Amino acid sequence: MLIPPWLRDPRRHRAVFALALPMVFSNVTTPLLGLVDTWVIGHLGQAWFLGGVSVGATLINLIFWLLGFLRMSTTGLTAQAHGAASAEGQLDTLARALGLAVGLGAALLLLLLPFLPALIALSGGSPEVQFYANEYVSIRIWNAPAALCNLVIMGWLLGMQDARSPMLLLIFSNLVNMVLDAWFVLGLGWQVKGVASATLLADYCALGLGLWLVSRRLRHLSAEVWHGAWRRWRQWPALRRLLGLNRDIFIRSLCLQLCFAFMTLQGARLGDVAVAANAVLLNFLMLISYGLDGFAYAVEAMVGRAIGRRDRQGLREAIALNLGWAGLIALGFTLAFALGGGLLIAHITDIPAVIAEANRQLPWLVAMPLLAVWCYLLDGVFIGATRAREMRNSMLVAVFAGFFPIWWLCQAWGVAALWAAMAALMTGRGLTLGWLCWRLERDGRLLEQARPEPSA
């Protein structure tokens, strides 16, 4: 079979990596920040300091992760406006998404602050852990408006086919956070308050940088584009579309988080060794996502631009190129885990029982990259196409017809039942999204901009 000319064109491949690699590099700084937080708090001499930060950060990060739809919907809508060369669409998407981010940030402050002690009490930690978790969250929650606006800014820049600026934004934010961590905790002795304050200030510093990066791209807009922006911002059909997209992505993210939470809680019911082994292996799964997310981001931007241009060939090329490269990266992860997974486990923990259990479940991690790569990349396709309804439905099918039934049928396997369920979840998402993508592309409907449901 002859290789298509576009597949042999190095410019096509460079375009993929120009979007994917900056996002992969910026993702690497996130676990480094977690290590710095652990290092500075771990030198305070008492375990409850680290426990309080862990509980508080888990609660805040879960909330912000569930609100990640702000980045995804902004990327898809902006990429389509960019492909259509619609300056009004680019500006209006940014304004609506930032308005929604500020509103959600204010709502979090109003709704969460009174209930923080009760939420933290659900963690079941010691009084000291709960005290410092509350201290951490009561400071960190004030960065909600900035953190949510930063998600919008990153999504908008990526939709504008600019991956270097989001990389700069993430690296800058995390470096500022690390420096302030060390200064506030080790230098000023602020303990847990220092870690929370460092993140708070880092997010607002990143917001300032992000707004500057955005302003550079808006300088070229004519007075005609700015004229009537307020009237366009309030148009109900566009707002309805944005809200519908965000609602469906939120449901999808909530279902996914439910599965990961179930793995942790059910693992805890199986014993300390099981939950510790799962924690080790879930770190490997997070590593896989860091490696593949860059190509998911790239396909979001490229698919959205192709749809905005009504370029069916460009749409097909974007999907094929990103799937091909992500598949190769996934194969590399599989080989790495097959050949060196045991050594990685031994470097993470030295507890013999945990090492033995993690090695028993390692084959699931060896297979996981090849099972999961399709749903990661196809999620990006549907985000770029702003078809969140299909993403939502795919996730609901994979969770309630795959994850939970497989776990129920395989309960006798113990820890392996949880990993079988996770494999079913990833496979189910990939199959359903793949079938939907093929059907929509075959009928030419993938190029159409999705409309919200009547009930939205």
Short mmCIF file of C-alpha atoms in Angstrom, two decimals:
data_model
loop_
_atom_site.label_atom_id
_atom_site.label_comp_id
_atom_site.label_asym_id
_atom_site.label_seq_id
_atom_site.Cartn_x
_atom_site.Cartn_y
_atom_site.Cartn_z
CA MET A 1 0.00 0.00 0.00
CA LEU A 2 1.33 3.41 -0.98
CA ILE A 3 1.95 5.85 1.84
CA PRO A 4 -0.15 9.01 1.37
CA PRO A 5 1.95 12.06 0.43
CA TRP A 6 0.79 14.02 3.49
CA LEU A 7 2.01 11.23 5.78
CA ARG A 8 5.49 11.57 4.27
CA ASP A 9 5.50 15.35 4.68
CA PRO A 10 7.75 16.26 7.65
CA ARG A 11 5.93 19.57 8.04
CA ARG A 12 2.78 17.72 9.08
CA HIS A 13 4.67 15.85 11.79
CA ARG A 14 6.44 18.98 12.99
CA ALA A 15 3.04 20.66 13.37
CA VAL A 16 1.92 17.85 15.69
CA PHE A 17 5.04 18.03 17.85
CA ALA A 18 4.97 21.83 17.95
CA LEU A 19 1.69 21.51 19.86
CA ALA A 20 2.30 18.26 21.74
CA LEU A 21 5.84 18.56 23.12
CA PRO A 22 5.42 21.88 24.97
CA MET A 23 2.42 20.46 26.81
CA VAL A 24 4.32 17.27 27.72
CA PHE A 25 7.24 19.33 29.08
CA SER A 26 4.95 21.60 31.08
CA ASN A 27 3.13 18.57 32.55
CA VAL A 28 6.43 17.34 33.96
CA THR A 29 6.63 20.36 36.28
CA THR A 30 3.40 19.36 38.07
CA PRO A 31 4.77 16.28 39.90
CA LEU A 32 7.95 18.23 40.64
CA LEU A 33 5.85 20.79 42.49
CA GLY A 34 4.28 17.99 44.54
CA LEU A 35 7.75 16.73 45.44
CA VAL A 36 8.82 20.21 46.61
CA ASP A 37 5.67 20.57 48.73
CA THR A 38 6.40 17.19 50.30
CA TRP A 39 10.06 18.04 50.86
CA VAL A 40 9.51 21.37 52.64
CA ILE A 41 6.66 20.07 54.82
CA GLY A 42 8.42 16.77 55.44
CA HIS A 43 11.24 18.64 57.21
CA LEU A 44 8.95 20.12 59.90
CA GLY A 45 9.30 17.06 62.11
CA GLN A 46 5.65 16.05 62.60
CA ALA A 47 3.58 13.79 60.34
CA TRP A 48 0.39 15.79 60.83
CA PHE A 49 1.81 18.74 58.88
CA LEU A 50 2.23 16.55 55.81
CA GLY A 51 -1.09 14.85 56.43
CA GLY A 52 -2.91 18.19 56.67
CA VAL A 53 -1.41 19.46 53.41
CA SER A 54 -2.19 16.15 51.69
CA VAL A 55 -5.86 16.16 52.75
CA GLY A 56 -6.35 19.84 51.98
CA ALA A 57 -4.59 19.71 48.61
CA THR A 58 -6.57 16.60 47.62
CA LEU A 59 -9.87 18.38 48.30
CA ILE A 60 -8.93 21.55 46.42
CA ASN A 61 -7.33 19.72 43.50
CA LEU A 62 -10.38 17.50 43.12
CA ILE A 63 -12.63 20.57 42.85
CA PHE A 64 -10.37 22.27 40.31
CA TRP A 65 -9.98 19.03 38.33
CA LEU A 66 -13.76 18.67 38.07
CA LEU A 67 -13.90 22.25 36.79
CA GLY A 68 -11.32 21.46 34.10
CA PHE A 69 -14.14 21.71 31.57
CA LEU A 70 -13.31 25.42 31.45
CA ARG A 71 -10.06 24.65 29.63
CA MET A 72 -11.49 21.94 27.38
CA SER A 73 -14.54 23.82 26.12
CA THR A 74 -12.50 26.98 25.60
CA THR A 75 -9.92 25.10 23.51
CA GLY A 76 -12.51 23.56 21.21
CA LEU A 77 -14.53 26.73 20.64
CA THR A 78 -11.45 28.91 20.17
CA ALA A 79 -9.81 26.46 17.75
CA GLN A 80 -12.94 26.47 15.61
CA ALA A 81 -13.06 30.27 15.62
CA HIS A 82 -9.36 30.35 14.74
CA GLY A 83 -9.89 27.94 11.85
CA ALA A 84 -12.77 30.06 10.59
CA ALA A 85 -10.58 33.21 10.90
CA SER A 86 -13.29 34.73 13.11
CA ALA A 87 -11.70 37.36 15.33
CA GLU A 88 -15.10 38.03 16.91
CA GLY A 89 -15.46 34.36 17.78
CA GLN A 90 -12.00 34.23 19.36
CA LEU A 91 -12.67 37.33 21.48
CA ASP A 92 -16.20 36.33 22.44
CA THR A 93 -15.18 32.82 23.50
CA LEU A 94 -12.46 34.23 25.75
CA ALA A 95 -14.80 36.81 27.30
CA ARG A 96 -17.61 34.32 27.99
CA ALA A 97 -15.27 31.70 29.41
CA LEU A 98 -13.48 34.22 31.67
CA GLY A 99 -16.84 35.51 32.89
CA LEU A 100 -17.92 31.97 33.72
CA ALA A 101 -14.59 31.29 35.48
CA VAL A 102 -14.90 34.39 37.66
CA GLY A 103 -18.51 33.49 38.51
CA LEU A 104 -17.63 29.92 39.44
CA GLY A 105 -14.65 31.12 41.48
CA ALA A 106 -16.86 33.49 43.45
CA ALA A 107 -19.44 30.73 43.93
CA LEU A 108 -16.78 28.42 45.35
CA LEU A 109 -15.78 31.07 47.88
CA LEU A 110 -19.38 31.63 48.95
CA LEU A 111 -20.41 27.98 49.08
CA LEU A 112 -17.30 26.23 50.36
CA LEU A 113 -15.94 28.55 53.04
CA PRO A 114 -18.80 27.91 55.52
CA PHE A 115 -18.60 24.13 55.05
CA LEU A 116 -14.85 23.56 54.99
CA PRO A 117 -14.60 22.07 58.52
CA ALA A 118 -17.41 19.61 57.77
CA LEU A 119 -15.86 18.55 54.44
CA ILE A 120 -12.44 18.05 56.00
CA ALA A 121 -13.97 16.07 58.88
CA LEU A 122 -15.11 13.51 56.31
CA SER A 123 -11.46 12.59 55.73
CA GLY A 124 -11.42 10.91 59.13
CA GLY A 125 -7.92 12.11 59.98
CA SER A 126 -6.60 12.92 63.41
CA PRO A 127 -7.57 16.25 65.03
CA GLU A 128 -4.13 17.63 64.17
CA VAL A 129 -4.43 16.59 60.50
CA GLN A 130 -7.90 18.11 60.28
CA PHE A 131 -6.72 21.32 61.90
CA TYR A 132 -3.87 21.82 59.42
CA ALA A 133 -6.01 20.70 56.47
CA ASN A 134 -8.54 23.37 57.39
CA GLU A 135 -5.72 25.91 57.75
CA TYR A 136 -4.43 24.98 54.28
CA VAL A 137 -7.80 25.04 52.51
CA SER A 138 -9.02 28.26 54.16
CA ILE A 139 -6.08 30.06 52.48
CA ARG A 140 -5.86 28.08 49.26
CA ILE A 141 -9.57 28.46 48.38
CA TRP A 142 -9.00 32.18 47.76
CA ASN A 143 -7.06 31.34 44.61
CA ALA A 144 -10.19 29.86 42.99
CA PRO A 145 -10.93 32.83 40.67
CA ALA A 146 -7.30 32.98 39.52
CA ALA A 147 -6.93 29.22 39.08
CA LEU A 148 -10.13 28.95 37.02
CA CYS A 149 -9.22 31.97 34.88
CA ASN A 150 -5.82 30.38 34.26
CA LEU A 151 -7.59 27.27 32.93
CA VAL A 152 -9.52 29.45 30.48
CA ILE A 153 -6.39 31.32 29.38
CA MET A 154 -4.50 28.08 28.77
CA GLY A 155 -7.39 26.66 26.78
CA TRP A 156 -7.73 29.84 24.72
CA LEU A 157 -4.04 30.01 23.87
CA LEU A 158 -3.99 26.35 22.89
CA GLY A 159 -7.06 26.88 20.72
CA MET A 160 -5.12 29.67 19.00
CA GLN A 161 -2.57 26.96 18.04
CA ASP A 162 -0.06 28.33 20.56
CA ALA A 163 1.30 25.64 22.89
CA ARG A 164 4.44 27.52 23.93
CA SER A 165 2.56 30.19 25.89
CA PRO A 166 0.62 27.64 28.03
CA MET A 167 3.93 25.86 28.64
CA LEU A 168 5.50 29.14 29.76
CA LEU A 169 2.49 29.82 31.97
CA LEU A 170 2.62 26.43 33.71
CA ILE A 171 6.37 26.43 34.19
CA PHE A 172 6.35 30.01 35.51
CA SER A 173 3.53 29.24 37.95
CA ASN A 174 5.18 26.10 39.29
CA LEU A 175 8.63 27.70 39.61
CA VAL A 176 7.19 30.66 41.51
CA ASN A 177 5.33 28.20 43.72
CA MET A 178 8.49 26.20 44.47
CA VAL A 179 10.55 29.29 45.33
CA LEU A 180 7.84 30.70 47.60
CA ASP A 181 7.40 27.28 49.22
CA ALA A 182 11.01 27.22 50.31
CA TRP A 183 10.98 30.88 51.40
CA PHE A 184 7.71 30.85 53.35
CA VAL A 185 8.15 27.44 55.03
CA LEU A 186 11.91 27.07 55.58
CA GLY A 187 12.81 30.77 55.66
CA LEU A 188 9.87 32.44 57.42
CA GLY A 189 8.61 29.40 59.33
CA TRP A 190 5.00 29.73 58.20
CA GLN A 191 4.55 25.92 58.11
CA VAL A 192 1.31 24.83 56.41
CA LYS A 193 0.19 28.43 55.91
CA GLY A 194 3.39 28.96 53.91
CA VAL A 195 2.60 26.16 51.44
CA ALA A 196 -0.96 27.41 50.93
CA SER A 197 0.16 31.03 50.58
CA ALA A 198 2.83 30.06 48.03
CA THR A 199 0.23 28.41 45.80
CA LEU A 200 -2.16 31.32 46.24
CA LEU A 201 0.39 33.92 45.17
CA ALA A 202 1.75 31.73 42.36
CA ASP A 203 -1.70 31.42 40.80
CA TYR A 204 -2.28 35.17 40.85
CA CYS A 205 1.21 35.79 39.42
CA ALA A 206 0.39 33.29 36.66
CA LEU A 207 -2.90 35.09 36.02
CA GLY A 208 -1.01 38.34 35.50
CA LEU A 209 1.36 36.66 33.04
CA GLY A 210 -1.54 34.92 31.31
CA LEU A 211 -3.47 38.13 30.80
CA TRP A 212 -0.35 39.73 29.34
CA LEU A 213 0.13 36.80 26.93
CA VAL A 214 -3.51 37.09 25.87
CA SER A 215 -3.28 40.87 25.43
CA ARG A 216 -0.41 40.41 22.99
CA ARG A 217 -2.68 38.32 20.77
CA LEU A 218 -5.57 40.78 21.04
CA ARG A 219 -3.61 43.90 20.07
CA HIS A 220 -4.13 43.33 16.36
CA LEU A 221 -7.93 43.28 16.62
CA SER A 222 -9.66 46.13 14.88
CA ALA A 223 -12.08 48.57 16.49
CA GLU A 224 -14.90 46.85 14.60
CA VAL A 225 -14.20 43.59 16.43
CA TRP A 226 -14.29 45.28 19.83
CA HIS A 227 -17.41 47.23 18.93
CA GLY A 228 -20.49 45.40 20.11
CA ALA A 229 -18.47 42.87 22.15
CA TRP A 230 -20.74 43.34 25.19
CA ARG A 231 -23.85 42.78 23.10
CA ARG A 232 -22.36 39.63 21.55
CA TRP A 233 -21.18 38.37 24.95
CA ARG A 234 -24.78 38.32 26.21
CA GLN A 235 -26.21 36.41 23.23
CA TRP A 236 -28.11 33.49 24.72
CA PRO A 237 -27.46 30.84 21.99
CA ALA A 238 -23.69 31.22 22.38
CA LEU A 239 -23.91 31.22 26.18
CA ARG A 240 -26.20 28.21 26.03
CA ARG A 241 -23.71 26.35 23.87
CA LEU A 242 -20.87 27.10 26.28
CA LEU A 243 -22.92 26.04 29.31
CA GLY A 244 -24.07 22.85 27.57
CA LEU A 245 -20.50 21.93 26.66
CA ASN A 246 -19.29 22.53 30.20
CA ARG A 247 -22.17 20.57 31.72
CA ASP A 248 -21.46 17.48 29.61
CA ILE A 249 -17.69 17.60 30.20
CA PHE A 250 -18.33 18.00 33.93
CA ILE A 251 -20.52 14.86 33.98
CA ARG A 252 -17.83 12.98 32.05
CA SER A 253 -15.10 14.12 34.47
CA LEU A 254 -17.24 13.30 37.51
CA CYS A 255 -17.78 9.73 36.28
CA LEU A 256 -14.06 9.29 35.66
CA GLN A 257 -13.20 10.59 39.12
CA LEU A 258 -15.80 8.25 40.59
CA CYS A 259 -13.94 5.27 39.14
CA PHE A 260 -10.57 6.39 40.51
CA ALA A 261 -12.07 7.12 43.92
CA PHE A 262 -13.69 3.67 43.90
CA MET A 263 -10.32 2.05 43.18
CA THR A 264 -8.78 3.80 46.17
CA LEU A 265 -11.66 3.16 48.58
CA GLN A 266 -12.22 -0.44 47.52
CA GLY A 267 -8.47 -1.04 47.67
CA ALA A 268 -8.51 0.26 51.25
CA ARG A 269 -11.21 -2.30 52.10
CA LEU A 270 -8.91 -5.04 50.79
CA GLY A 271 -6.18 -4.04 53.24
CA ASP A 272 -3.18 -1.77 53.68
CA VAL A 273 -1.01 -3.75 51.27
CA ALA A 274 -3.64 -3.55 48.52
CA VAL A 275 -4.17 0.21 48.82
CA ALA A 276 -0.40 0.84 48.93
CA ALA A 277 0.21 -1.31 45.84
CA ASN A 278 -2.59 0.47 44.01
CA ALA A 279 -1.10 3.83 44.93
CA VAL A 280 2.22 2.79 43.38
CA LEU A 281 0.60 1.58 40.16
CA LEU A 282 -1.73 4.57 39.89
CA ASN A 283 1.39 6.74 39.81
CA PHE A 284 2.45 4.80 36.72
CA LEU A 285 -0.98 5.41 35.19
CA MET A 286 -0.54 9.12 35.88
CA LEU A 287 2.83 8.96 34.11
CA ILE A 288 1.09 7.46 31.07
CA SER A 289 -1.41 10.30 31.02
CA TYR A 290 1.39 12.89 31.18
CA GLY A 291 3.03 11.29 28.15
CA LEU A 292 -0.14 11.02 26.07
CA ASP A 293 -1.93 14.21 27.12
CA GLY A 294 0.36 16.30 24.93
CA PHE A 295 -0.99 14.60 21.81
CA ALA A 296 -4.55 14.88 23.15
CA TYR A 297 -4.03 18.64 23.48
CA ALA A 298 -2.55 18.78 19.99
CA VAL A 299 -5.46 16.96 18.39
CA GLU A 300 -7.94 19.24 20.22
CA ALA A 301 -6.38 22.30 18.61
CA MET A 302 -5.86 20.74 15.17
CA VAL A 303 -9.33 19.18 14.92
CA GLY A 304 -11.00 22.40 16.06
CA ARG A 305 -9.09 24.42 13.47
CA ALA A 306 -9.96 21.93 10.70
CA ILE A 307 -13.64 22.11 11.64
CA GLY A 308 -13.54 25.90 11.63
CA ARG A 309 -12.07 25.78 8.12
CA ARG A 310 -14.49 23.05 6.98
CA ASP A 311 -11.37 21.10 5.96
CA ARG A 312 -12.31 17.42 5.92
CA GLN A 313 -8.90 16.26 4.69
CA GLY A 314 -7.18 18.33 7.38
CA LEU A 315 -9.49 16.78 9.97
CA ARG A 316 -8.58 13.26 8.88
CA GLU A 317 -4.88 14.09 8.83
CA ALA A 318 -4.99 15.59 12.32
CA ILE A 319 -6.67 12.48 13.75
CA ALA A 320 -4.40 10.02 11.92
CA LEU A 321 -1.13 11.81 12.72
CA ASN A 322 -1.86 12.24 16.41
CA LEU A 323 -3.19 8.72 16.82
CA GLY A 324 -0.12 7.33 15.08
CA TRP A 325 2.39 9.17 17.23
CA ALA A 326 0.45 8.59 20.44
CA GLY A 327 0.25 4.89 19.57
CA LEU A 328 4.04 4.75 19.24
CA ILE A 329 4.48 6.53 22.59
CA ALA A 330 2.01 4.08 24.18
CA LEU A 331 3.98 1.15 22.78
CA GLY A 332 7.12 2.66 24.31
CA PHE A 333 5.41 2.84 27.72
CA THR A 334 4.30 -0.78 27.39
CA LEU A 335 7.84 -1.94 26.60
CA ALA A 336 9.27 0.17 29.44
CA PHE A 337 6.85 -1.30 31.99
CA ALA A 338 7.37 -4.83 30.67
CA LEU A 339 11.16 -4.59 30.88
CA GLY A 340 11.65 -2.29 33.86
CA GLY A 341 8.39 -2.19 35.80
CA GLY A 342 9.73 -4.34 38.59
CA LEU A 343 12.73 -2.07 39.06
CA LEU A 344 10.51 1.01 39.13
CA ILE A 345 8.33 -0.55 41.81
CA ALA A 346 11.39 -1.42 43.91
CA HIS A 347 12.59 2.19 43.69
CA ILE A 348 9.26 3.58 44.84
CA THR A 349 8.83 1.32 47.89
CA ASP A 350 10.97 -1.09 49.90
CA ILE A 351 8.10 -2.87 51.67
CA PRO A 352 8.29 -6.53 50.53
CA ALA A 353 4.53 -7.23 50.70
CA VAL A 354 3.70 -4.09 48.69
CA ILE A 355 6.39 -4.91 46.10
CA ALA A 356 5.01 -8.42 45.72
CA GLU A 357 1.41 -7.24 45.28
CA ALA A 358 2.37 -4.48 42.84
CA ASN A 359 4.35 -6.97 40.76
CA ARG A 360 1.35 -9.30 40.65
CA GLN A 361 -0.75 -6.49 39.17
CA LEU A 362 2.02 -5.16 36.90
CA PRO A 363 0.73 -6.98 33.75
CA TRP A 364 -2.33 -4.73 33.85
CA LEU A 365 -0.03 -1.68 33.68
CA VAL A 366 1.93 -3.25 30.84
CA ALA A 367 -1.28 -3.49 28.80
CA MET A 368 -2.81 -0.21 29.98
CA PRO A 369 -0.99 2.22 27.60
CA LEU A 370 -2.21 0.33 24.54
CA LEU A 371 -5.72 0.08 25.98
CA ALA A 372 -5.95 3.72 27.06
CA VAL A 373 -4.26 5.60 24.22
CA TRP A 374 -7.37 5.51 22.06
CA CYS A 375 -9.72 7.07 24.59
CA TYR A 376 -7.16 9.76 25.50
CA LEU A 377 -6.74 10.81 21.87
CA LEU A 378 -10.40 10.46 20.91
CA ASP A 379 -11.36 12.61 23.90
CA GLY A 380 -9.20 15.28 22.27
CA VAL A 381 -10.97 14.79 18.93
CA PHE A 382 -14.39 15.29 20.49
CA ILE A 383 -13.22 18.29 22.52
CA GLY A 384 -11.89 19.91 19.36
CA ALA A 385 -15.19 19.10 17.65
CA THR A 386 -17.08 20.51 20.68
CA ARG A 387 -19.08 17.29 20.88
CA ALA A 388 -19.12 16.89 24.63
CA ARG A 389 -22.48 15.11 24.57
CA GLU A 390 -20.88 12.12 22.82
CA MET A 391 -17.99 12.17 25.31
CA ARG A 392 -20.47 12.16 28.18
CA ASN A 393 -22.49 9.28 26.75
CA SER A 394 -19.37 7.26 26.01
CA MET A 395 -18.17 7.68 29.59
CA LEU A 396 -21.56 6.72 31.05
CA VAL A 397 -21.60 3.51 28.97
CA ALA A 398 -17.99 2.65 29.87
CA VAL A 399 -18.56 3.25 33.60
CA PHE A 400 -21.93 1.61 34.12
CA ALA A 401 -21.74 -1.12 31.46
CA GLY A 402 -18.00 -1.75 31.79
CA PHE A 403 -16.19 -0.67 34.94
CA PHE A 404 -18.68 -1.60 37.65
CA PRO A 405 -20.06 -4.81 36.04
CA ILE A 406 -16.54 -6.16 35.43
CA TRP A 407 -15.52 -5.38 39.01
CA TRP A 408 -18.68 -7.07 40.31
CA LEU A 409 -18.13 -10.22 38.24
CA CYS A 410 -14.43 -10.45 39.16
CA GLN A 411 -14.58 -9.59 42.87
CA ALA A 412 -13.03 -12.93 43.79
CA TRP A 413 -9.81 -11.77 42.11
CA GLY A 414 -9.21 -9.18 44.85
CA VAL A 415 -6.98 -6.33 43.72
CA ALA A 416 -6.90 -7.69 40.17
CA ALA A 417 -10.66 -7.10 39.90
CA LEU A 418 -10.08 -3.36 40.27
CA TRP A 419 -7.49 -3.34 37.50
CA ALA A 420 -9.69 -5.48 35.27
CA ALA A 421 -12.43 -2.90 35.78
CA MET A 422 -10.04 -0.06 34.92
CA ALA A 423 -8.97 -1.90 31.77
CA ALA A 424 -12.64 -2.33 30.85
CA LEU A 425 -13.24 1.39 31.44
CA MET A 426 -10.41 2.47 29.14
CA THR A 427 -11.29 -0.10 26.48
CA GLY A 428 -14.98 0.79 26.61
CA ARG A 429 -14.28 4.48 26.21
CA GLY A 430 -11.96 3.84 23.29
CA LEU A 431 -14.41 1.55 21.50
CA THR A 432 -17.46 3.77 21.93
CA LEU A 433 -15.62 6.97 21.03
CA GLY A 434 -13.97 5.25 18.07
CA TRP A 435 -17.31 4.01 16.75
CA LEU A 436 -18.92 7.43 17.20
CA CYS A 437 -15.97 9.17 15.53
CA TRP A 438 -16.06 6.78 12.56
CA ARG A 439 -19.82 7.16 12.12
CA LEU A 440 -19.78 10.95 12.38
CA GLU A 441 -16.83 11.30 10.02
CA ARG A 442 -18.34 8.85 7.51
CA ASP A 443 -21.53 10.90 7.36
CA GLY A 444 -19.63 14.19 7.19
CA ARG A 445 -21.18 15.33 10.47
CA LEU A 446 -17.91 15.63 12.36
CA LEU A 447 -17.26 18.86 10.47
CA GLU A 448 -20.52 20.32 11.73
CA GLN A 449 -20.44 22.40 14.88
CA ALA A 450 -22.49 20.58 17.53
CA ARG A 451 -25.55 22.33 18.89
CA PRO A 452 -26.75 22.14 22.50
CA GLU A 453 -29.56 19.82 23.49
CA PRO A 454 -33.02 21.39 23.63
CA SER A 455 -33.12 20.90 27.39
CA ALA A 456 -29.86 22.76 27.99
#
